[in-house]
Amino acid sequence: VIVVPAFAWKTVIDTFTTALGIAERVAFLDGVAAGPRPADGGVVTTVVFPQARESAGDWEVDPVEMSAAGRHLRPYGLVRLAQVHSHPTTWTGHSPTDDERAFSHQPGTISIVLPGHALTYPGRGDAGVHLRETDGWRELAHDEVGDYVRVVPSVIDHRRWR
Ligand SMILES: [Zn+2]
């Protein structure tokens, strides 16, 4: 399972929605791996926004920018845990280009698609969560998502006014 602190999820949405203009946006969720395989998941510590070519209906990260966006991984002992990108409409499926351009094709890789340019502040339940299996990508059923992606509180405050 990939554990996503609420702060990290919020950072993705805030940045997607405050970027100049309305376009599909992309980010990567990096963190500490829970095991050697992508399917082992891990804990997200870092959100990365690559320099991408982003338009109303498409996005692409060229190989030079992709490698720049991964340069911090080894020095900090992190791995890329998931990709998040936004779609213009409520459709959160994986397009053929999404299948092709995902950051990894190793089984167990997770790709998250947010609807409506993320303008409605979608939560995990609104997202399309896609799992790479040996023979291709599969969108997880709603009740499966919790086994793969979990959003946890970043702050819990028990203080009371007296
Ligand atoms: Zn897409």
Coordinates of C-alpha atoms in Angstrom, one line a residue, residues 2-161:
I2 CA 1.1 3.6 -0.7
V3 CA 0.5 5.8 2.3
V4 CA -0.1 9.4 1.2
P5 CA -0.1 12.1 4.0
A6 CA -3.0 14.5 3.5
F7 CA -0.5 17.3 3.2
A8 CA 1.0 15.7 0.1
W9 CA -2.4 15.1 -1.5
K10 CA -3.3 18.8 -0.8
T11 CA -0.1 20.0 -2.2
V12 CA -0.8 18.2 -5.5
I13 CA -4.3 19.7 -5.8
D14 CA -3.2 23.2 -4.7
T15 CA -0.4 23.2 -7.2
F16 CA -2.5 21.8 -10.0
T17 CA -5.3 24.3 -9.5
T18 CA -3.1 27.4 -8.9
A19 CA -0.9 26.8 -12.0
L20 CA -1.4 29.3 -14.7
G21 CA -4.2 28.4 -17.0
I22 CA -6.4 25.3 -17.3
A23 CA -4.5 22.2 -18.4
E24 CA -3.8 18.6 -17.6
R25 CA -1.2 18.6 -14.8
V26 CA 1.2 15.9 -13.7
A27 CA 3.0 15.2 -10.4
F28 CA 5.0 12.4 -8.9
L29 CA 4.6 11.0 -5.4
D30 CA 8.0 9.9 -4.1
G31 CA 8.9 8.4 -0.7
V32 CA 10.4 5.6 1.3
A33 CA 9.8 2.2 -0.2
A34 CA 8.2 -0.5 2.1
G35 CA 10.1 -3.2 0.1
P36 CA 12.1 -4.0 -3.0
R37 CA 9.1 -4.3 -5.4
P38 CA 6.7 -1.5 -6.6
A39 CA 3.8 -3.6 -5.3
D40 CA 5.3 -3.3 -1.7
G41 CA 4.3 0.4 -1.8
G42 CA 5.7 2.9 0.7
V43 CA 5.2 6.2 2.5
V44 CA 5.1 9.4 0.5
T45 CA 7.4 12.1 1.7
T46 CA 7.9 14.3 -1.4
V47 CA 5.7 15.7 -4.2
V48 CA 7.5 16.4 -7.4
F49 CA 6.2 18.6 -10.2
P50 CA 8.2 18.0 -13.4
Q51 CA 8.8 20.5 -16.1
A52 CA 6.1 19.1 -18.4
R53 CA 4.5 20.2 -21.6
E54 CA 0.9 20.5 -20.4
S55 CA -2.2 21.5 -22.4
A56 CA -5.9 21.3 -22.1
G57 CA -6.1 17.7 -23.1
D58 CA -2.6 16.3 -22.9
W59 CA 0.7 16.3 -21.0
E60 CA 4.2 15.0 -21.6
V61 CA 7.5 15.0 -19.8
D62 CA 10.5 14.7 -22.1
P63 CA 13.3 12.4 -21.1
V64 CA 15.7 15.2 -20.0
E65 CA 13.1 16.7 -17.7
M66 CA 12.1 13.2 -16.5
S67 CA 15.7 12.5 -15.4
A68 CA 15.9 16.0 -13.7
A69 CA 12.7 15.1 -11.9
G70 CA 14.3 12.0 -10.5
R71 CA 17.7 13.3 -9.6
H72 CA 16.9 13.7 -5.9
L73 CA 15.8 10.1 -5.5
R74 CA 19.1 8.4 -4.9
P75 CA 20.7 11.0 -2.7
Y76 CA 17.7 11.0 -0.3
G77 CA 17.2 7.3 -0.5
L78 CA 13.7 7.7 -2.0
V79 CA 11.8 5.9 -4.8
R80 CA 9.0 7.0 -7.1
L81 CA 5.9 5.5 -5.6
A82 CA 3.1 6.9 -7.9
Q83 CA 2.2 9.3 -10.6
V84 CA -0.8 11.7 -10.4
H85 CA -2.3 13.5 -13.3
S86 CA -5.5 15.5 -14.0
H87 CA -8.1 15.1 -16.7
P88 CA -10.3 17.8 -18.1
T89 CA -13.6 15.9 -17.5
T90 CA -15.1 13.6 -14.9
W91 CA -13.5 10.6 -16.8
T92 CA -10.7 9.2 -14.8
G93 CA -9.7 6.3 -17.0
H94 CA -6.3 5.7 -18.5
S95 CA -6.0 6.7 -22.1
P96 CA -3.7 4.7 -24.5
T97 CA -1.2 7.6 -24.1
D98 CA -1.5 7.3 -20.3
D99 CA -0.8 3.6 -20.5
E100 CA 2.2 4.3 -22.7
R101 CA 3.7 7.3 -20.9
A102 CA 3.4 6.1 -17.3
F103 CA 6.6 6.7 -15.4
S104 CA 7.1 2.9 -14.9
H105 CA 5.6 -0.3 -16.4
Q106 CA 6.7 -2.5 -13.6
P107 CA 3.9 -4.6 -12.2
G108 CA 2.6 -3.0 -9.0
T109 CA 3.1 0.6 -10.3
I110 CA 0.2 3.0 -9.4
S111 CA -1.1 5.8 -11.5
I112 CA -3.8 8.2 -10.1
V113 CA -6.1 10.3 -12.3
L114 CA -7.9 13.3 -10.9
P115 CA -11.1 14.5 -12.6
G116 CA -12.1 18.0 -13.8
H117 CA -8.6 19.5 -13.7
A118 CA -8.7 18.9 -10.0
L119 CA -10.8 22.1 -9.7
T120 CA -13.3 20.4 -7.3
Y121 CA -10.5 19.3 -4.9
P122 CA -11.1 15.6 -5.6
G123 CA -10.2 13.2 -2.8
R124 CA -8.9 9.6 -3.2
G125 CA -12.5 8.4 -3.7
D126 CA -13.0 10.7 -6.7
A127 CA -9.8 9.6 -8.4
G128 CA -9.2 6.8 -10.9
V129 CA -6.5 4.6 -9.4
H130 CA -4.8 2.4 -12.0
L131 CA -2.6 -0.6 -11.3
R132 CA 0.0 -1.9 -13.6
E133 CA -0.2 -5.7 -13.9
T134 CA 2.0 -8.0 -16.0
D135 CA -0.2 -7.7 -19.1
G136 CA -1.2 -4.0 -18.8
W137 CA -3.0 -1.4 -16.8
R138 CA -6.2 -2.0 -14.8
E139 CA -8.4 0.5 -13.1
L140 CA -9.0 -0.6 -9.6
A141 CA -12.6 -1.0 -8.4
H142 CA -13.7 1.5 -5.8
D143 CA -13.5 -1.0 -2.9
E144 CA -10.0 -2.2 -4.0
V145 CA -8.4 1.3 -3.8
G146 CA -7.9 1.2 -0.1
D147 CA -5.6 -1.8 -0.5
Y148 CA -3.3 0.2 -2.7
V149 CA -3.5 3.9 -1.8
R150 CA -4.3 5.2 1.7
V151 CA -4.5 8.9 2.6
V152 CA -3.7 9.5 6.2
P153 CA -4.0 12.7 8.4
S154 CA -1.0 14.9 8.4
V155 CA -2.0 16.8 11.5
I156 CA -4.2 15.7 14.4
D157 CA -5.0 18.4 17.0
H158 CA -6.6 17.4 20.3
R159 CA -6.2 20.8 21.9
R160 CA -9.4 22.4 23.3
W161 CA -10.2 26.0 24.1

